[in-house]
Structure formats: C-alpha cells, structure tokens
Tab-separated table of C-alpha atoms in Angstrom:
chain	number	residue	atom	x	y	z
A	284	MET	CA	-9.061	-35.579	12.960
A	285	THR	CA	-5.629	-33.674	13.249
A	286	GLU	CA	-2.393	-35.515	13.492
A	287	PRO	CA	-0.626	-34.978	16.751
A	288	THR	CA	2.339	-33.510	14.963
A	289	ASP	CA	0.252	-31.048	13.044
A	290	GLN	CA	-1.487	-30.005	16.385
A	291	THR	CA	1.847	-29.387	18.008
A	292	GLU	CA	2.875	-27.267	15.069
A	293	GLN	CA	-0.513	-25.350	15.172
A	294	GLU	CA	0.091	-24.835	18.894
A	295	ARG	CA	3.625	-23.608	18.441
A	296	HIS	CA	2.355	-21.209	15.734
A	297	CYS	CA	-0.371	-20.010	17.951
A	298	ALA	CA	1.998	-19.465	20.879
A	299	LYS	CA	4.402	-17.514	18.623
A	300	MET	CA	1.609	-15.349	17.072
A	301	ALA	CA	0.008	-14.652	20.450
A	302	LYS	CA	3.304	-13.368	21.680
A	303	ARG	CA	3.607	-11.383	18.604
A	304	LYS	CA	0.157	-9.931	19.037
A	305	ALA	CA	0.829	-9.017	22.769
A	306	ALA	CA	3.924	-7.136	21.718
A	307	GLN	CA	1.900	-5.241	18.870
A	308	ASP	CA	-0.910	-4.360	21.340
A	309	ALA	CA	1.477	-3.155	23.949
A	310	GLU	CA	3.158	-0.970	21.354
A	311	VAL	CA	-0.279	0.593	20.364
A	312	ALA	CA	-1.225	1.099	24.003
A	313	GLU	CA	1.977	3.151	24.604
A	314	LYS	CA	1.025	5.871	22.082
A	315	THR	CA	-0.772	8.588	23.989
A	316	ILE	CA	-0.769	11.473	21.485
A	317	ALA	CA	-4.077	10.899	19.594
A	318	ARG	CA	-3.780	13.570	16.852
A	319	LYS	CA	-0.816	15.433	15.301
A	320	GLY	CA	0.044	16.844	12.135
A	321	LEU	CA	3.107	15.188	10.812
A	322	LEU	CA	6.025	16.457	8.966
A	323	ILE	CA	6.948	13.585	6.668
A	324	VAL	CA	10.080	13.412	4.444
A	325	HIS	CA	10.562	10.930	1.697
A	326	THR	CA	14.350	11.010	0.548
A	327	GLY	CA	16.856	8.680	-0.883
A	328	THR	CA	17.917	7.744	-4.472
A	329	GLY	CA	15.242	5.073	-5.024
A	330	LYS	CA	11.930	5.388	-6.696
A	331	GLY	CA	8.576	6.065	-5.039
A	332	LYS	CA	9.375	9.304	-3.076
A	333	SER	CA	6.747	11.370	-4.946
A	334	THR	CA	4.406	8.508	-5.821
A	335	ALA	CA	3.982	7.581	-2.128
A	336	ALA	CA	3.351	11.220	-1.422
A	337	PHE	CA	0.641	11.255	-4.126
A	338	GLY	CA	-0.666	7.763	-2.512
A	339	LEU	CA	-1.187	9.659	0.635
A	340	VAL	CA	-3.114	12.448	-1.140
A	341	LEU	CA	-5.395	9.572	-2.558
A	342	ARG	CA	-5.809	8.263	1.023
A	343	MET	CA	-6.735	11.586	2.416
A	344	VAL	CA	-9.306	12.136	-0.423
A	345	GLY	CA	-10.589	8.915	0.601
A	346	HIS	CA	-11.370	10.302	4.029
A	347	GLY	CA	-12.812	13.473	2.304
A	348	LYS	CA	-9.976	15.822	3.396
A	349	ARG	CA	-8.577	18.739	1.467
A	350	CYS	CA	-5.112	18.424	0.196
A	351	ALA	CA	-2.655	20.422	-1.942
A	352	VAL	CA	0.526	19.606	-3.896
A	353	VAL	CA	3.220	22.183	-4.675
A	354	GLN	CA	5.808	20.893	-7.293
A	355	PHE	CA	9.146	22.823	-6.790
A	356	ILE	CA	10.669	21.085	-9.836
A	357	LYS	CA	8.563	20.415	-12.864
A	358	GLY	CA	9.126	16.951	-14.233
A	359	GLY	CA	9.864	16.517	-18.031
A	360	TRP	CA	6.580	14.453	-18.347
A	361	ASP	CA	3.055	15.189	-17.643
A	362	THR	CA	2.174	12.735	-14.929
A	363	GLY	CA	-1.047	10.692	-15.074
A	364	GLU	CA	-1.753	11.371	-11.421
A	365	ARG	CA	-2.205	15.081	-11.674
A	366	SER	CA	-5.208	14.747	-14.082
A	367	VAL	CA	-6.861	12.142	-11.785
A	368	LEU	CA	-6.261	14.159	-8.526
A	369	GLU	CA	-7.351	17.403	-10.028
A	370	GLY	CA	-10.597	15.453	-10.973
A	371	PHE	CA	-11.552	15.673	-7.164
A	372	GLY	CA	-12.211	19.325	-7.615
A	373	GLU	CA	-12.089	21.378	-4.381
A	374	LEU	CA	-10.484	18.405	-2.563
A	375	VAL	CA	-7.108	18.565	-4.350
A	376	ARG	CA	-5.219	21.680	-5.543
A	377	TRP	CA	-2.143	21.269	-7.616
A	378	HIS	CA	0.520	23.865	-8.301
A	379	THR	CA	3.384	23.293	-10.589
A	380	LEU	CA	5.721	26.132	-10.226
A	381	GLY	CA	9.260	24.837	-10.871
A	382	GLU	CA	10.565	25.337	-14.267
A	383	GLY	CA	12.039	21.757	-14.907
A	384	PHE	CA	15.190	20.115	-13.585
A	385	THR	CA	17.902	22.770	-13.248
A	386	TRP	CA	20.127	20.929	-15.631
A	387	GLU	CA	17.474	21.360	-18.262
A	388	THR	CA	16.976	25.143	-17.804
A	389	GLN	CA	20.777	26.128	-16.975
A	390	ASP	CA	19.487	29.378	-15.541
A	391	LYS	CA	19.959	29.729	-12.055
A	392	ALA	CA	18.144	33.081	-11.466
A	393	ARG	CA	15.070	31.758	-13.204
A	394	ASP	CA	15.200	28.612	-11.018
A	395	MET	CA	15.548	30.706	-7.921
A	396	ALA	CA	12.599	32.915	-8.678
A	397	ALA	CA	10.497	29.802	-9.455
A	398	ALA	CA	11.468	28.276	-6.156
A	399	ALA	CA	10.707	31.438	-4.370
A	400	LYS	CA	7.329	31.552	-5.887
A	401	ALA	CA	6.591	27.991	-5.023
A	402	TRP	CA	7.538	28.623	-1.507
A	403	GLU	CA	5.225	31.731	-1.324
A	404	THR	CA	2.522	29.437	-2.712
A	405	ALA	CA	3.210	26.810	0.041
A	406	LYS	CA	3.124	29.229	2.770
A	407	ALA	CA	-0.251	30.654	1.601
A	408	LEU	CA	-1.566	27.011	1.465
A	409	MET	CA	-0.326	26.403	4.997
A	410	ALA	CA	-2.432	29.250	6.089
A	411	GLU	CA	-5.662	27.792	4.836
A	412	PRO	CA	-7.335	26.292	7.944
A	413	ASP	CA	-9.146	23.518	6.202
A	414	LEU	CA	-6.076	22.064	4.352
A	415	LYS	CA	-5.211	18.612	6.003
A	416	LEU	CA	-2.216	17.598	3.842
A	417	LEU	CA	0.289	19.716	1.901
A	418	VAL	CA	2.811	17.927	-0.359
A	419	LEU	CA	6.005	19.814	-1.146
A	420	ASP	CA	7.225	17.875	-3.966
A	421	GLU	CA	10.955	17.965	-4.671
A	422	LEU	CA	11.426	20.816	-2.067
A	423	ASN	CA	14.704	18.886	-0.957
A	424	ILE	CA	16.169	19.516	-4.523
A	425	ALA	CA	15.484	23.213	-4.266
A	426	LEU	CA	17.119	23.388	-0.704
A	427	ARG	CA	20.099	21.299	-2.061
A	428	TYR	CA	20.820	23.812	-4.664
A	429	ASP	CA	20.345	26.669	-2.122
A	430	TYR	CA	17.404	28.269	-4.112
A	431	LEU	CA	15.747	28.824	-0.886
A	432	PRO	CA	16.849	29.649	2.662
A	433	LEU	CA	17.025	26.509	4.694
A	434	ASP	CA	16.596	28.103	8.025
A	435	GLU	CA	13.442	29.997	7.008
A	436	VAL	CA	11.906	26.955	5.284
A	437	VAL	CA	12.576	24.485	8.167
A	438	GLU	CA	11.424	27.095	10.813
A	439	THR	CA	8.206	27.721	8.912
A	440	LEU	CA	7.462	23.927	8.695
A	441	LYS	CA	8.152	23.440	12.304
A	442	GLY	CA	5.768	26.328	13.017
A	443	ARG	CA	2.905	24.847	11.005
A	444	ARG	CA	-0.379	24.572	12.726
A	445	PRO	CA	-0.511	21.422	14.875
A	446	ASP	CA	-3.007	19.555	12.718
A	447	LEU	CA	-1.423	20.071	9.313
A	448	HIS	CA	0.407	17.137	7.718
A	449	VAL	CA	3.227	18.172	5.399
A	450	VAL	CA	5.123	15.808	3.071
A	451	VAL	CA	8.507	16.964	1.717
A	452	THR	CA	10.049	14.852	-1.036
A	453	GLY	CA	13.343	14.787	-3.011
A	454	ARG	CA	16.750	13.176	-2.438
A	455	ASN	CA	19.492	14.572	-0.450
A	456	ALA	CA	17.201	15.933	2.389
A	457	LYS	CA	19.146	18.307	4.572
A	458	PRO	CA	20.120	17.130	8.162
A	459	ALA	CA	18.110	20.099	9.532
A	460	MET	CA	14.964	18.807	7.546
A	461	ILE	CA	15.303	15.328	8.879
A	462	GLU	CA	15.832	16.716	12.353
A	463	ALA	CA	12.623	18.573	12.150
A	464	ALA	CA	10.690	15.676	10.740
A	465	ASP	CA	8.308	13.312	12.566
A	466	LEU	CA	8.638	10.529	10.064
A	467	VAL	CA	11.487	10.014	7.534
A	468	THR	CA	11.684	7.266	4.932
A	469	GLU	CA	14.557	6.589	2.764
A	470	MET	CA	13.812	5.151	-0.600
A	471	THR	CA	16.860	3.079	-1.540
A	472	LEU	CA	17.522	1.807	-5.089
A	473	VAL	CA	18.272	-1.904	-4.953
A	474	LYS	CA	17.921	-2.583	-8.685
A	475	HIS	CA	16.718	-0.645	-11.728
A	476	HIS	CA	15.468	-1.628	-15.117
A	477	PHE	CA	17.384	1.328	-16.661
A	478	ALA	CA	20.515	-0.675	-16.081
A	479	GLN	CA	18.979	-3.279	-18.454
A	480	GLY	CA	18.425	-0.759	-21.196
A	481	VAL	CA	14.791	-0.392	-20.613
A	482	LYS	CA	13.214	2.922	-21.306
A	483	ALA	CA	10.945	5.012	-18.773
A	484	GLN	CA	7.349	3.298	-19.006
A	485	GLU	CA	4.018	5.037	-19.175
A	486	GLY	CA	2.216	4.612	-15.934
A	487	ILE	CA	5.306	3.665	-14.153
A	488	GLU	CA	7.762	6.508	-14.442
A	489	PHE	CA	5.234	9.031	-15.764
B	99	MET	CA	23.939	44.945	-15.996
B	100	THR	CA	25.331	41.997	-14.375
B	101	GLU	CA	28.299	42.228	-12.019
B	102	PRO	CA	31.303	40.198	-13.356
B	103	THR	CA	31.386	37.965	-10.482
B	104	ASP	CA	27.757	36.986	-10.977
B	105	GLN	CA	28.438	36.433	-14.604
B	106	THR	CA	31.225	34.066	-13.683
B	107	GLU	CA	29.111	32.299	-11.268
B	108	GLN	CA	26.285	31.984	-13.829
B	109	GLU	CA	28.773	30.686	-16.465
B	110	ARG	CA	29.965	28.075	-13.858
B	111	HIS	CA	26.435	27.039	-13.112
B	112	CYS	CA	25.671	26.695	-16.863
B	113	ALA	CA	28.806	24.528	-17.513
B	114	LYS	CA	27.979	22.361	-14.641
B	115	MET	CA	24.424	21.971	-15.660
B	116	ALA	CA	25.235	21.525	-19.202
B	117	LYS	CA	27.605	18.718	-18.421
B	118	ARG	CA	24.707	17.115	-16.096
B	119	LYS	CA	22.473	17.503	-19.054
B	120	ALA	CA	24.702	15.736	-21.454
B	121	ALA	CA	25.242	12.787	-18.929
B	122	GLN	CA	21.355	12.612	-18.513
B	123	ASP	CA	20.731	12.766	-22.343
B	124	ALA	CA	23.271	10.058	-22.987
B	125	GLU	CA	21.764	7.883	-20.367
B	126	VAL	CA	18.287	8.182	-21.917
B	127	ALA	CA	19.758	7.421	-25.372
B	128	GLU	CA	21.397	4.249	-24.077
B	129	LYS	CA	18.024	2.844	-23.593
B	130	THR	CA	16.872	0.568	-26.313
B	131	ILE	CA	13.953	-1.469	-24.986
B	132	ALA	CA	10.948	0.770	-25.420
B	133	ARG	CA	8.196	-1.140	-23.692
B	134	LYS	CA	8.430	-3.855	-21.173
B	135	GLY	CA	6.135	-4.883	-18.368
B	136	LEU	CA	8.137	-4.510	-15.248
B	137	LEU	CA	8.288	-6.728	-12.028
B	138	ILE	CA	8.497	-4.076	-9.297
B	139	VAL	CA	9.191	-4.819	-5.716
B	140	HIS	CA	8.629	-2.441	-2.737
B	141	THR	CA	10.286	-3.776	0.303
B	142	GLY	CA	11.990	-2.760	3.491
B	143	THR	CA	10.838	-1.895	6.990
B	144	GLY	CA	9.997	1.694	6.210
B	145	LYS	CA	6.727	3.326	5.309
B	146	GLY	CA	5.327	3.851	1.732
B	147	LYS	CA	5.593	0.376	0.145
B	148	SER	CA	1.718	-0.152	-0.356
B	149	THR	CA	1.242	3.718	-0.673
B	150	ALA	CA	3.601	4.027	-3.516
B	151	ALA	CA	2.124	0.900	-5.241
B	152	PHE	CA	-1.470	2.503	-4.911
B	153	GLY	CA	0.243	5.799	-6.172
B	154	LEU	CA	1.160	3.923	-9.366
B	155	VAL	CA	-2.331	2.594	-9.813
B	156	LEU	CA	-3.405	6.299	-9.486
B	157	ARG	CA	-0.863	7.225	-12.326
B	158	MET	CA	-2.127	4.249	-14.541
B	159	VAL	CA	-5.764	5.325	-14.142
B	160	GLY	CA	-4.708	8.769	-15.251
B	161	HIS	CA	-3.442	7.273	-18.441
B	162	GLY	CA	-6.816	5.318	-18.513
B	163	LYS	CA	-5.426	1.875	-18.151
B	164	ARG	CA	-6.870	-1.027	-16.237
B	165	CYS	CA	-5.274	-2.088	-12.825
B	166	ALA	CA	-6.123	-4.515	-10.150
B	167	VAL	CA	-5.043	-4.824	-6.557
B	168	VAL	CA	-4.983	-8.121	-4.672
B	169	GLN	CA	-4.354	-7.807	-0.870
B	170	PHE	CA	-2.776	-10.820	0.640
B	171	ILE	CA	-2.862	-9.577	4.234
B	172	LYS	CA	-5.956	-7.523	5.164
B	173	GLY	CA	-4.952	-4.551	7.153
B	174	GLY	CA	-6.765	-3.770	10.445
B	175	TRP	CA	-8.164	-0.683	8.981
B	176	ASP	CA	-10.356	0.425	6.110
B	177	THR	CA	-8.005	2.385	4.070
B	178	GLY	CA	-9.111	5.635	2.326
B	179	GLU	CA	-7.548	4.762	-1.096
B	180	ARG	CA	-9.628	1.680	-1.624
B	181	SER	CA	-12.908	3.583	-1.770
B	182	VAL	CA	-11.426	6.249	-4.047
B	183	LEU	CA	-9.805	3.876	-6.521
B	184	GLU	CA	-12.925	1.621	-6.555
B	185	GLY	CA	-14.831	4.750	-7.700
B	186	PHE	CA	-12.941	4.374	-10.991
B	187	GLY	CA	-15.296	1.395	-11.798
B	188	GLU	CA	-14.039	-0.856	-14.532
B	189	LEU	CA	-10.575	0.753	-14.346
B	190	VAL	CA	-9.596	-0.530	-10.980
B	191	ARG	CA	-10.607	-3.794	-9.203
B	192	TRP	CA	-9.700	-4.496	-5.738
B	193	HIS	CA	-9.779	-7.877	-3.827
B	194	THR	CA	-8.924	-8.215	-0.255
B	195	LEU	CA	-8.501	-11.936	0.373
B	196	GLY	CA	-6.105	-12.098	3.273
B	197	GLU	CA	-7.506	-12.591	6.806
B	198	GLY	CA	-5.828	-9.876	8.752
B	199	PHE	CA	-2.155	-10.145	10.020
B	200	THR	CA	-1.364	-13.743	10.999
B	201	TRP	CA	-0.556	-12.585	14.531
B	202	GLU	CA	-4.240	-11.393	14.793
B	203	THR	CA	-5.799	-14.623	13.486
B	204	GLN	CA	-3.340	-17.075	15.102
B	205	ASP	CA	-4.692	-19.738	12.711
B	206	LYS	CA	-2.253	-21.036	10.290
B	207	ALA	CA	-4.473	-23.270	8.202
B	208	ARG	CA	-6.956	-20.427	7.662
B	209	ASP	CA	-4.241	-17.911	6.732
B	210	MET	CA	-2.798	-20.602	4.191
B	211	ALA	CA	-6.252	-21.112	2.646
B	212	ALA	CA	-6.664	-17.183	2.326
B	213	ALA	CA	-3.336	-16.936	0.840
B	214	ALA	CA	-3.920	-19.692	-1.697
B	215	LYS	CA	-7.179	-18.035	-2.775
B	216	ALA	CA	-5.458	-14.688	-3.250
B	217	TRP	CA	-2.910	-16.325	-5.357
B	218	GLU	CA	-5.476	-17.919	-7.457
B	219	THR	CA	-7.193	-14.560	-7.987
B	220	ALA	CA	-3.828	-13.011	-8.932
B	221	LYS	CA	-3.238	-15.724	-11.536
B	222	ALA	CA	-6.721	-15.205	-13.032
B	223	LEU	CA	-6.089	-11.431	-13.090
B	224	MET	CA	-2.831	-11.973	-14.984
B	225	ALA	CA	-4.618	-13.870	-17.649
B	226	GLU	CA	-6.807	-10.814	-18.410
B	227	PRO	CA	-5.272	-9.458	-21.652
B	228	ASP	CA	-6.290	-5.769	-21.001
B	229	LEU	CA	-4.942	-5.468	-17.475
B	230	LYS	CA	-1.882	-3.249	-17.518
B	231	LEU	CA	-0.972	-3.219	-13.801
B	232	LEU	CA	-1.278	-5.721	-11.026
B	233	VAL	CA	-0.586	-4.880	-7.441
B	234	LEU	CA	0.080	-8.035	-5.179
B	235	ASP	CA	-0.123	-6.162	-1.921
B	236	GLU	CA	1.985	-7.834	1.073
B	237	LEU	CA	2.654	-10.879	-1.237
B	238	ASN	CA	6.204	-10.964	0.497
B	239	ILE	CA	4.613	-11.543	3.878
B	240	ALA	CA	2.684	-14.541	2.710
B	241	LEU	CA	5.865	-15.827	1.184
B	242	ARG	CA	7.955	-15.099	4.178
B	243	TYR	CA	5.507	-17.271	6.319
B	244	ASP	CA	5.568	-20.079	3.704
B	245	TYR	CA	1.886	-19.712	3.026
B	246	LEU	CA	2.580	-20.032	-0.665
B	247	PRO	CA	5.175	-22.084	-2.737
B	248	LEU	CA	7.951	-19.582	-3.494
B	249	ASP	CA	9.202	-21.371	-6.559
B	250	GLU	CA	5.796	-21.502	-8.174
B	251	VAL	CA	5.115	-17.806	-7.368
B	252	VAL	CA	8.388	-16.542	-8.741
B	253	GLU	CA	8.090	-18.675	-11.800
B	254	THR	CA	4.689	-17.495	-12.661
B	255	LEU	CA	5.581	-13.914	-12.244
B	256	LYS	CA	8.592	-14.336	-14.418
B	257	GLY	CA	6.319	-16.039	-17.217
B	258	ARG	CA	3.784	-13.133	-16.985
B	259	ARG	CA	2.841	-11.761	-20.399
B	260	PRO	CA	5.520	-9.223	-21.474
B	261	ASP	CA	3.490	-6.093	-21.280
B	262	LEU	CA	1.980	-6.585	-17.881
B	263	HIS	CA	3.429	-4.517	-14.784
B	264	VAL	CA	3.291	-6.348	-11.517
B	265	VAL	CA	4.094	-4.649	-8.142
B	266	VAL	CA	4.955	-6.898	-5.182
B	267	THR	CA	4.950	-5.242	-1.688
B	268	GLY	CA	5.791	-6.313	1.812
B	269	ARG	CA	8.965	-6.341	4.006
B	270	ASN	CA	11.525	-9.098	3.888
B	271	ALA	CA	11.291	-9.802	0.124
B	272	LYS	CA	12.857	-13.304	-0.729
B	273	PRO	CA	16.145	-13.175	-2.626
B	274	ALA	CA	14.640	-15.223	-5.466
B	275	MET	CA	11.856	-12.322	-5.769
B	276	ILE	CA	14.525	-9.718	-5.967
B	277	GLU	CA	16.652	-11.789	-8.399
B	278	ALA	CA	13.415	-11.935	-10.535
B	279	ALA	CA	12.491	-8.279	-10.274
B	280	ASP	CA	13.400	-5.463	-12.781
B	281	LEU	CA	13.048	-2.787	-10.214
B	282	VAL	CA	13.408	-3.006	-6.356
B	283	THR	CA	13.062	-0.189	-3.983
B	284	GLU	CA	13.804	-0.716	-0.360
B	285	MET	CA	11.835	1.655	1.914
B	286	THR	CA	14.065	2.345	4.987
B	287	LEU	CA	12.769	3.688	8.137
B	288	VAL	CA	14.870	6.541	9.265
B	289	LYS	CA	12.673	8.144	11.886
B	290	HIS	CA	8.977	7.449	13.004
B	291	HIS	CA	6.626	9.368	15.020
B	292	PHE	CA	5.485	6.133	16.931
B	293	ALA	CA	8.662	6.538	18.813
B	294	GLN	CA	7.547	9.883	20.063
B	295	GLY	CA	4.277	8.233	21.338
B	296	VAL	CA	2.004	9.500	18.429
B	297	LYS	CA	-0.754	7.261	17.467
B	298	ALA	CA	-1.563	6.244	13.899
B	299	GLN	CA	-3.052	9.189	11.982
B	300	GLU	CA	-6.159	9.142	9.765
B	301	GLY	CA	-5.161	9.761	6.068
B	302	ILE	CA	-1.640	8.924	6.927
B	303	GLU	CA	-1.359	5.330	8.326
B	304	PHE	CA	-5.019	4.474	7.268
C-alpha cells in the first residue's frame, strides 16, 4: 500500500518525466541527416581536450573502425594511452611529429618544419578511404603560433570526405576553425590541484 | 647565411620562449606534493565528460594500473568503449547499475534503488586496496535528482584512501562536490551538430 502523498509525488514525477521524454523524442525526430563525418574541436584552457579525443578513438576501436592520431606538439611525457592504443595494431596509427612545446625547443624554424611534416602526414591520412577518425592533437597550438597557414588548413578540413570524423585539439582555437566545425567543446578550468602544490600524477596527467 | 631581420626575429622568439620556459619550470618546482589521489569532476553541458573519464582509464591501463567504472545512469546505447576496456580483463571492471535516464523510466522508486545499489558498489570498489582509479559516471545526475544523500556521498569521497583517484562525471555538479574536488573541468557546449539536424554518430556519440 502506498500513501496518498507518495502516490501524488510519484504522479508528479511521472508527469514531469513524461514531458521531458516527449521533448527528448521530438528533438531526436527532428534530426534528418543520418550520417556525417564531423569536424570536432576541443579547446579551452581546462583539462581533458586530448584525453576526450583519445576516448573517442577508444570508442571507435570498440566499433572496429580505423583511427589515426597525429600529434603536432610532443608532450614532455610518454603517455600511457599511446602504448595501449597502438596495441590495437592496424586499427590505430599514431604519429608524433611535433618537437615538444615550443618554449622547450626555442627554435622556431625547427618547430615550423615539424608542424609542416605533421600536416603532410595528416593530409596523407585523410586520403585513406577506410580511415574513420583522425585526431589532430594540438593542431590549434601550431596554428596559434602561425607554424601552418590557417586558410589552407581550414579549407582542407572543410573539404574532407563526407564520412571522415576529424578531432582538432588545443587551446586558443582560431575563429575560422570554430566557424568550420560541427561540434565545439570548450574545456574550462574551474579548479586545479596544481594550485594546491600537487605535482602531475601518473595516469592522470601522463 | 641568415638575414639580419630573420636573426632578430629568431632572437626575439628565443627570448620570449626562454621566458615562458622559465615560468613553466618555476611553476613545476613549486609543487611539493609528489603523490595524491585526486577527486576529479567533469561537469557542464558540453560533450566529453564521460569520454575524457574513459580516456583517463585508458591512460591508467597504459601504466598497468587497475581501474573501475560505475555507471549511475545507463545510456540508451551500448557504447563502444565498454567492450574495449573490458577486454583488459582484471585491469578494468565495469558496472552499469543505473536503469536508463530517469525520463525514460518514469519510476522514481526504481531509479533510487538503482542509484543506491550503484553507490554500494562504488563504496565496495573504494575499499579495494589495489584500485588506482574509480570512475563514477553520471553520479552528478543521481545527486541532482536527490537519489542519493549528498552529504554522505561527499564525505565518503573526501575520506577515500589518499592514493585513490576518483572521477565524477555529469552535468550540474553540486557546489559541495566542486568544493571537495581537487580538479574540476567544465565542458561547455560552444556549437553542436544536432542544431544542424545531424543525428548521433556511431563512434562519436555512442
């Protein structure tokens, strides 16, 4: 036996949730484009831009689809995910072409050459017909420092084949990149443990 | 032979980057806490909250560390990453206990029971000494609907053993959760392909 007040609460809950479901269903029904390769941008100063991109690679691998990662800026650390994702053999190809953060190398010419080589690799991968997802990690940084011609990069991405998903990561995404994108997420830093004097943690930062 | 103007530009670049590197190095040197299990929150209405959390699992697995995922709300789709991560056997345990989004079930009592069971599972996992990372996926949603007692959840998370990392995902994180966290990232939606009438894409949304 349910108390009348509980019943009323349950009814109210049902009515609210039924309304929510109707709105959700209507939203889904509105979508008419069944398949489209998306240009996805992860930007902002918060954490998770590259991590979420590699999470998408993981999801794609789960569906048996081929992915590739091109790193435009090499991080200071060897990251754990690279070794795991490379373990999927033919499904994941990983290219690290950047030379480290530019404030580490202090050699603009070398950084520009590395960015150009990374971009050539990216274009070659985009031409592979069975590639489903391409991650251009930290491409926004290379564009921010004008290591690559923005117009050419954006036009090439816009001209990708219609079923290829591309994820571009890095803070300070250029307005032209955001304009060209289908999906843009800004990762915003709300609170960081570095401020409490905590060092980078294995498995979290690297 | 380098042109004098190029040299000047290169010098300017070097000086700027050397300054940047010094600031970066100083920041790193300031950190005194070498190891600490972090309470990480991914919130906001944008994409990538769960994806970045699963990306952290991938990174941990790359370091050979044990991880677990507890899903408080079951998504409508089978996600690709679950099957991949479960393929790592003992390293990753995955529990889906939520009953689907609450506007799908329209049964508050059932949802509350599912959330309580998920929370019991989470507490049992936190007691396992070799677990390194625990993802509490969509816990914020369960807390938002008052399916779980906020105070108890936050106190338990704060009282976790000092070397356990916990990632809590879901929009509308409670202020008490943000207060307790070491690292909070808000994923903000800048632009979404749903607005262009594009359906959810395999390998991206699911």
